XYZ file of C-alpha atoms in Angstrom:
372
model
C 16.013 -16.668 -38.019
C 15.445 -13.256 -39.571
C 13.756 -10.761 -37.291
C 12.080 -7.441 -37.956
C 11.528 -4.774 -35.355
C 8.844 -2.111 -35.248
C 6.794 0.007 -32.861
C 3.775 -1.904 -31.521
C 0.573 -0.789 -29.798
C 0.167 -1.052 -26.032
C -2.526 -3.699 -26.581
C -0.109 -5.881 -28.611
C 2.586 -5.318 -26.022
C 0.322 -6.283 -23.107
C -1.043 -9.354 -24.922
C 2.534 -10.522 -25.492
C 3.481 -10.033 -21.810
C 0.322 -11.909 -20.769
C 1.292 -14.849 -23.006
C 4.501 -15.391 -20.973
C 4.931 -17.027 -17.552
C 6.207 -13.651 -16.346
C 8.186 -10.506 -17.160
C 9.508 -7.605 -15.090
C 6.953 -5.085 -13.839
C 9.250 -2.441 -15.403
C 8.462 -3.925 -18.830
C 4.651 -3.792 -18.799
C 3.124 -1.020 -20.960
C 1.541 0.700 -17.923
C 5.011 1.297 -16.451
C 5.308 4.088 -19.051
C 2.440 5.909 -17.265
C 4.185 5.480 -13.913
C 7.371 7.024 -15.356
C 5.465 9.819 -17.075
C 8.406 12.240 -17.064
C 9.960 10.046 -19.780
C 8.714 9.672 -23.349
C 7.909 6.013 -24.042
C 7.548 3.502 -26.852
C 6.652 -0.189 -27.119
C 8.889 -2.184 -29.465
C 8.078 -5.582 -30.972
C 10.277 -8.230 -32.629
C 8.587 -10.301 -35.336
C 9.771 -13.577 -36.875
C 9.506 -14.526 -40.571
C 5.907 -15.672 -40.219
C 4.943 -12.297 -38.716
C 4.516 -13.620 -35.183
C 5.435 -11.337 -32.256
C 8.349 -13.079 -30.485
C 9.730 -10.326 -28.244
C 8.812 -6.930 -26.780
C 10.465 -4.030 -25.034
C 9.337 -0.909 -23.204
C 11.692 1.971 -24.017
C 11.781 5.109 -21.888
C 13.363 8.202 -23.466
C 14.876 10.913 -21.259
C 15.836 14.123 -23.084
C 19.194 15.752 -22.459
C 18.957 19.333 -21.199
C 18.738 21.834 -24.085
C 19.218 19.420 -27.037
C 16.943 16.978 -28.844
C 18.981 13.922 -27.920
C 17.774 11.145 -25.653
C 18.966 8.471 -23.296
C 16.960 5.356 -24.256
C 16.354 3.073 -21.274
C 14.860 -0.438 -21.195
C 14.548 -1.211 -17.450
C 14.909 -4.964 -16.795
C 14.384 -5.556 -20.499
C 13.846 -6.033 -23.334
C 11.783 -9.231 -23.054
C 13.498 -11.328 -25.725
C 15.204 -14.706 -26.022
C 18.492 -13.756 -24.347
C 19.999 -17.183 -24.950
C 19.346 -17.146 -28.696
C 22.499 -18.055 -30.656
C 21.874 -15.012 -32.881
C 21.607 -12.364 -30.137
C 23.047 -9.789 -32.590
C 19.962 -10.234 -34.828
C 17.805 -9.122 -31.878
C 19.896 -6.187 -30.678
C 21.276 -4.619 -33.884
C 17.822 -3.634 -35.249
C 16.964 -2.225 -31.807
C 20.063 -0.007 -31.768
C 19.392 1.168 -35.339
C 15.802 2.060 -34.431
C 16.757 3.893 -31.222
C 19.433 5.875 -33.055
C 16.779 6.942 -35.584
C 14.632 8.106 -32.657
C 17.414 10.462 -31.549
C 19.008 8.297 -28.835
C 22.669 9.085 -28.107
C 23.001 6.236 -25.603
C 21.074 3.048 -24.765
C 20.832 1.475 -21.315
C 19.201 -1.909 -20.770
C 18.934 -4.492 -17.988
C 18.931 -8.025 -19.389
C 16.778 -10.195 -17.075
C 19.511 -12.862 -17.088
C 20.524 -14.558 -13.801
C 24.199 -15.401 -13.384
C 24.515 -16.785 -9.805
C 22.390 -17.933 -6.855
C 23.341 -18.356 -3.194
C 21.229 -20.295 -0.679
C 20.447 -18.868 2.783
C 22.747 -21.417 4.555
C 25.677 -20.448 2.270
C 25.115 -16.747 2.986
C 24.940 -17.423 6.744
C 28.249 -19.267 6.556
C 29.721 -16.286 4.683
C 28.496 -13.853 7.353
C 30.189 -15.933 10.047
C 33.525 -15.977 8.174
C 35.598 -12.880 9.111
C 37.454 -13.018 5.772
C 34.255 -12.716 3.759
C 33.105 -9.162 3.072
C 30.993 -9.515 -0.076
C 28.510 -11.961 -1.520
C 30.835 -12.824 -4.398
C 33.496 -13.978 -1.894
C 31.091 -16.846 -1.117
C 30.966 -19.788 -3.497
C 27.633 -19.688 -5.342
C 25.309 -22.712 -5.061
C 24.196 -22.301 -8.665
C 26.169 -20.756 -11.517
C 24.458 -20.234 -14.877
C 27.128 -20.780 -17.569
C 24.844 -19.425 -20.315
C 24.788 -16.044 -18.568
C 28.558 -15.715 -19.078
C 28.006 -16.348 -22.785
C 25.427 -13.528 -22.896
C 27.904 -11.143 -21.218
C 30.675 -12.143 -23.645
C 28.399 -11.593 -26.637
C 27.331 -8.175 -25.407
C 30.967 -7.116 -24.921
C 31.863 -8.275 -28.428
C 28.996 -6.188 -29.816
C 30.348 -3.079 -28.079
C 28.036 -2.988 -25.038
C 29.654 -1.813 -21.786
C 28.734 -3.174 -18.384
C 27.288 -0.399 -16.224
C 28.973 0.574 -13.002
C 26.594 -0.213 -10.179
C 29.097 -0.381 -7.353
C 27.501 -3.634 -6.232
C 24.898 -1.863 -4.108
C 22.137 -2.003 -6.692
C 20.190 0.997 -5.412
C 19.175 4.404 -6.698
C 17.444 4.822 -10.022
C 19.176 1.893 -11.681
C 17.689 -1.587 -11.364
C 19.169 -3.750 -8.584
C 21.845 -6.220 -9.646
C 21.395 -8.371 -6.522
C 17.952 -9.368 -5.311
C 16.583 -11.768 -2.724
C 13.905 -14.287 -3.712
C 11.834 -16.943 -1.983
C 11.098 -19.787 -4.444
C 7.493 -21.027 -4.148
C 7.157 -23.442 -7.094
C 6.708 -27.109 -6.114
C 6.769 -26.296 -2.394
C 4.065 -26.392 0.238
C 3.460 -23.312 2.422
C 4.482 -25.456 5.346
C 7.791 -26.139 3.651
C 8.262 -22.397 2.987
C 7.659 -21.546 6.656
C 9.957 -24.359 7.837
C 12.841 -22.785 5.937
C 12.427 -19.475 7.856
C 15.060 -19.066 10.543
C 14.089 -19.347 14.217
C 13.949 -15.596 14.702
C 11.470 -15.153 11.832
C 9.241 -17.967 13.093
C 9.377 -16.555 16.618
C 8.553 -13.035 15.392
C 5.560 -14.247 13.342
C 4.243 -15.987 16.498
C 4.907 -12.853 18.572
C 2.918 -10.687 16.154
C 0.072 -13.193 16.151
C -0.019 -13.325 19.947
C 0.075 -9.529 20.233
C -2.940 -9.316 17.912
C -1.260 -7.697 14.909
C -3.726 -7.638 12.044
C -2.612 -7.407 8.406
C -5.186 -5.950 6.008
C -5.234 -5.251 2.307
C -5.672 -1.547 1.625
C -7.034 0.301 -1.390
C -6.330 3.540 -3.253
C -7.877 5.586 -0.410
C -5.374 4.110 2.060
C -2.337 5.426 0.167
C -2.078 8.541 2.441
C -1.716 6.118 5.414
C 1.072 4.376 3.485
C 2.734 7.722 2.729
C 2.848 8.722 6.403
C 4.650 5.497 7.364
C 6.932 5.744 4.333
C 8.028 9.294 5.241
C 8.882 8.168 8.785
C 10.988 5.388 7.239
C 12.702 7.810 4.840
C 13.742 10.050 7.720
C 15.009 7.092 9.747
C 16.927 5.471 6.877
C 18.065 8.802 5.386
C 16.696 8.581 1.846
C 14.544 10.996 -0.159
C 10.948 9.722 -0.273
C 8.846 9.752 -3.419
C 5.711 11.947 -3.183
C 2.244 10.517 -2.552
C 1.303 11.431 -6.138
C 3.872 8.879 -7.416
C 2.157 5.987 -5.610
C -1.305 7.228 -6.591
C -0.200 7.348 -10.222
C 1.377 3.902 -9.925
C -1.826 2.478 -8.446
C -4.075 3.956 -11.148
C -1.766 3.072 -14.053
C -0.921 -0.494 -13.027
C -4.355 -1.527 -11.767
C -6.160 -0.166 -14.804
C -3.965 -2.526 -16.859
C -4.607 -5.474 -14.533
C -6.693 -5.167 -11.328
C -4.249 -7.457 -9.519
C -1.047 -5.695 -10.607
C -0.495 -3.589 -7.466
C -1.605 -4.230 -3.897
C -1.177 -2.420 -0.601
C -0.800 -4.207 2.749
C -1.054 -2.542 6.159
C -0.108 -4.137 9.489
C -2.113 -2.718 12.406
C -1.945 -3.141 16.151
C -4.898 -1.999 18.272
C -6.143 -0.158 15.177
C -2.903 1.770 14.662
C -1.031 1.297 11.352
C 2.551 0.247 12.166
C 3.894 -1.057 8.846
C 2.867 -1.061 5.190
C 4.114 -2.395 1.871
C 3.271 -2.338 -1.808
C 3.254 -5.540 -3.832
C 3.423 -5.966 -7.618
C 2.437 -9.007 -9.691
C 3.152 -9.938 -13.316
C 2.254 -13.511 -14.249
C 3.749 -15.886 -11.703
C 6.317 -13.416 -10.331
C 5.417 -11.333 -7.256
C 7.550 -8.447 -5.942
C 7.574 -6.844 -2.533
C 8.137 -3.360 -3.919
C 8.232 -0.655 -1.229
C 8.121 -1.136 2.541
C 7.615 1.219 5.482
C 7.310 1.064 9.267
C 7.061 3.353 12.297
C 9.752 3.658 14.973
C 7.705 2.477 17.953
C 6.006 -0.834 18.912
C 8.731 -2.786 17.138
C 8.344 -5.529 19.745
C 5.014 -6.639 18.195
C 6.870 -7.441 14.917
C 4.465 -5.944 12.348
C 6.930 -6.299 9.418
C 7.334 -10.059 9.881
C 3.563 -10.523 10.120
C 3.049 -8.468 6.962
C 5.691 -10.362 4.955
C 4.182 -13.699 5.984
C 0.732 -12.540 4.850
C 2.154 -11.283 1.516
C 3.995 -14.566 1.000
C 0.824 -16.566 1.685
C -1.184 -14.370 -0.690
C 1.508 -14.736 -3.386
C 1.283 -18.496 -2.943
C -2.514 -18.343 -3.275
C -2.077 -16.339 -6.514
C -0.044 -19.261 -7.891
C 3.270 -17.379 -7.823
C 6.428 -19.374 -8.463
C 8.612 -16.757 -6.778
C 8.210 -14.092 -4.086
C 10.811 -11.434 -4.812
C 12.041 -9.240 -1.971
C 13.858 -7.042 -4.515
C 17.196 -5.325 -4.007
C 19.908 -6.164 -1.532
C 23.447 -4.857 -1.366
C 26.205 -7.455 -1.822
C 27.795 -6.594 1.524
C 28.197 -9.297 4.189
C 30.095 -6.915 6.463
C 28.166 -6.452 9.715
C 29.513 -2.900 10.127
C 28.008 -1.786 6.779
C 24.747 0.191 7.140
C 23.161 -1.928 4.375
C 23.898 -5.209 6.160
C 20.611 -5.203 8.128
C 18.643 -5.457 4.898
C 20.247 -8.696 3.727
C 20.097 -10.071 7.286
C 16.315 -9.481 7.443
C 15.756 -11.087 4.030
C 18.063 -14.090 4.619
C 15.762 -15.000 7.519
C 13.105 -16.060 4.983
C 15.304 -18.982 3.920
C 15.245 -17.860 0.275
C 18.194 -17.196 -2.009
C 20.288 -14.262 -3.155
C 20.223 -13.879 -6.938
C 22.700 -11.955 -9.090
C 21.734 -10.641 -12.531
C 24.290 -9.721 -15.190
C 23.560 -6.059 -14.444
C 22.786 -3.082 -16.641
C 24.584 -2.470 -19.942
C 25.199 0.689 -21.960
C 25.705 1.233 -25.664
C 27.067 4.693 -26.551
C 25.593 5.613 -29.939
C 27.294 9.004 -29.668
C 30.505 8.600 -27.637
C 30.926 12.299 -26.928
C 27.411 12.824 -25.554
C 27.586 9.516 -23.662
C 30.804 10.685 -21.948
C 29.212 14.067 -21.156
C 26.276 12.281 -19.524
C 28.625 10.079 -17.457
C 30.417 13.167 -16.143
C 27.110 14.913 -15.426
C 25.756 11.839 -13.540
C 28.941 11.407 -11.474
C 28.630 14.981 -10.172
C 25.052 14.580 -8.948
């Protein structure tokens, strides 16, 4: 199959994404407006008959002082990763990006390699010899993913170092998902652990109310988010980032981004943003206050978001990044513990990959990044 690659319009790009069951929210054209400090471009792959068969959102970040760029395709490109001729897809992309002044390319193939069920993870947590997710035998292993990794290595791509944590500006390698396809809501709730079911009941009894907010409620979100940032010791994004995200994503599709707020006696206690592309729904950012934890606003909010995702016809509710630690003394352990309670599964992607088009500049960037 001979493929040609060229820049496409946002309209073509969006129409292609809409023709698929789903794609990452980082690969929709509007994501370029969210990440407006990067230059952006939509790429399209065309087959012999001229049909668009793949697309990618590229973000270009300029190096200080010189006209050279890091080209980044977050959780993309959206192509046939299992095609026997993967080189025919990626070589034209590299040639094009080099022409655009890229010295290095980073991409995140949306290819799953392993899955672990909640019971398997629980067993791993109880085993004192197990410290990491990969010490636990996976319930599902995708052999084709290993082939993709092998092909990429042969082409000269290098697997990015993510340290297993999957946080920061890079896309998470490990995520936690609740499968919804071919299941009843009753079945989904039955697979919650006892603590989750108890906490949902507690919230209900206490009168916690979960409402959908709008653009004007984003300052309420920001207040809760800044409390969370201080508690969990991370640097919060400014309110303007979420306002920009809301405007950009919802002008592309009115259902792309939602805001949920859990209130008790009229007081907002927890909030979360939710993103939807096709049949994939992501819990994106979450926040909560430090008091009134006993009324369990976060559990109530997640249950409402799960039910709404189900009503939207989602096949998966994605709780996004987790670390791969199963060590109870690790500060990131609480996150996986909270998510495992939903009875879903941990999912490992093949991670991010780099292609140094200019080895010297690529090395310089690596050194610069490691000092930050």
